[in-house]
Short mmCIF file of C-alpha atoms in Angstrom, two decimals:
data_model
loop_
_atom_site.label_atom_id
_atom_site.label_comp_id
_atom_site.label_asym_id
_atom_site.label_seq_id
_atom_site.Cartn_x
_atom_site.Cartn_y
_atom_site.Cartn_z
CA MET A 1 0.32 0.25 -0.22
CA ARG A 2 1.21 3.66 -1.21
CA GLN A 3 2.34 6.08 1.83
CA CYS A 4 2.82 9.54 2.00
CA ASP A 5 5.31 11.19 1.35
CA PHE A 6 5.15 13.64 4.50
CA CYS A 7 3.57 11.45 7.49
CA SER A 8 4.47 8.05 5.93
CA ARG A 9 0.31 7.39 6.85
CA PRO A 10 -1.01 4.72 3.86
CA ILE A 11 -3.39 6.16 1.76
CA GLY A 12 -6.03 4.98 -0.22
CA PRO A 13 -7.58 5.24 -3.68
CA THR A 14 -10.77 8.29 -3.91
CA ARG A 15 -14.38 7.05 -3.11
CA HIS A 16 -17.72 8.37 -4.93
CA THR A 17 -20.61 7.83 -3.37
CA ARG A 18 -23.89 8.69 -4.98
CA GLU A 19 -23.76 12.23 -3.01
CA GLY A 20 -20.01 12.93 -3.48
CA TYR A 21 -16.85 11.70 -3.15
CA VAL A 22 -14.33 11.34 0.17
CA VAL A 23 -10.55 12.17 -1.39
CA GLY A 24 -7.88 9.35 -0.55
CA HIS A 25 -4.98 10.73 -1.60
CA TYR A 26 -3.22 14.08 -3.93
CA LYS A 27 -0.27 14.14 -6.25
CA ALA A 28 2.01 16.85 -6.77
CA MET A 29 4.81 17.06 -8.66
CA THR A 30 8.69 18.70 -7.79
CA GLY A 31 11.77 19.42 -8.41
CA GLU A 32 15.05 21.27 -9.91
CA LEU A 33 13.37 24.27 -12.16
CA GLU A 34 15.16 25.85 -14.65
CA ARG A 35 14.07 29.15 -16.01
CA ILE A 36 13.47 29.91 -19.81
CA GLU A 37 13.22 33.08 -21.97
CA GLN A 38 11.46 33.13 -25.42
CA SER A 39 11.08 36.37 -27.60
CA VAL A 40 8.46 36.24 -29.92
CA GLU A 41 7.72 39.20 -31.70
CA GLU A 42 9.58 42.00 -29.55
CA ARG A 43 7.98 40.49 -26.35
CA THR A 44 9.47 38.14 -24.00
CA TYR A 45 8.11 35.47 -22.45
CA ALA A 46 9.30 33.92 -19.08
CA PHE A 47 8.56 30.22 -17.52
CA PHE A 48 9.68 27.71 -16.21
CA ARG A 49 10.67 23.64 -16.84
CA LEU A 50 10.68 20.87 -14.34
CA ARG A 51 13.84 19.25 -14.39
CA ASP A 52 14.64 15.70 -13.26
CA PRO A 53 10.86 15.17 -11.53
CA HIS A 54 9.70 13.90 -8.62
CA ASP A 55 6.22 12.78 -7.56
CA LEU A 56 4.81 13.53 -4.45
CA VAL A 57 1.80 11.34 -2.69
CA ILE A 58 -0.09 13.55 -0.17
CA CYS A 59 -2.77 12.40 2.45
CA PRO A 60 -5.52 15.04 2.76
CA GLN A 61 -4.04 15.52 6.36
CA CYS A 62 -0.98 16.98 5.00
CA MET A 63 -2.35 18.35 2.35
CA GLU A 64 -5.40 20.57 4.66
CA ASP A 65 -2.11 21.32 6.77
CA PRO A 66 -0.39 24.76 6.52
CA GLU A 67 3.22 23.85 7.71
CA LYS A 68 3.35 20.69 5.20
CA ARG A 69 1.61 22.36 2.63
CA GLY A 70 4.38 25.42 2.41
CA ARG A 71 7.06 22.70 2.08
CA TYR A 72 5.34 22.15 -1.58
CA LEU A 73 3.67 24.88 -2.68
CA GLY A 74 6.84 27.48 -2.12
#
C-alpha cells in the first residue's frame, strides 16, 4: 500500500458515492526548475521547466496542514 510522503500514513483511492466523493490522496510534482525565456514579436516570455521531476503522494490531512503545504507549494 502506498504511503504519504510527509507522514507515512497509508493512503487509498478516492471513493465515489451517490452524494459525492472522499479524496484518498493527492499527487504533486516537484524538482529542480530551469528558467527559460523566449522572445516572440518583441515580447519576452519567461517560464519554468521542471527538470528531474519527482512525484509526491500526499494524504488529505497533510494537504490541509498549512505548515506542511508550505513545503511543496513554495
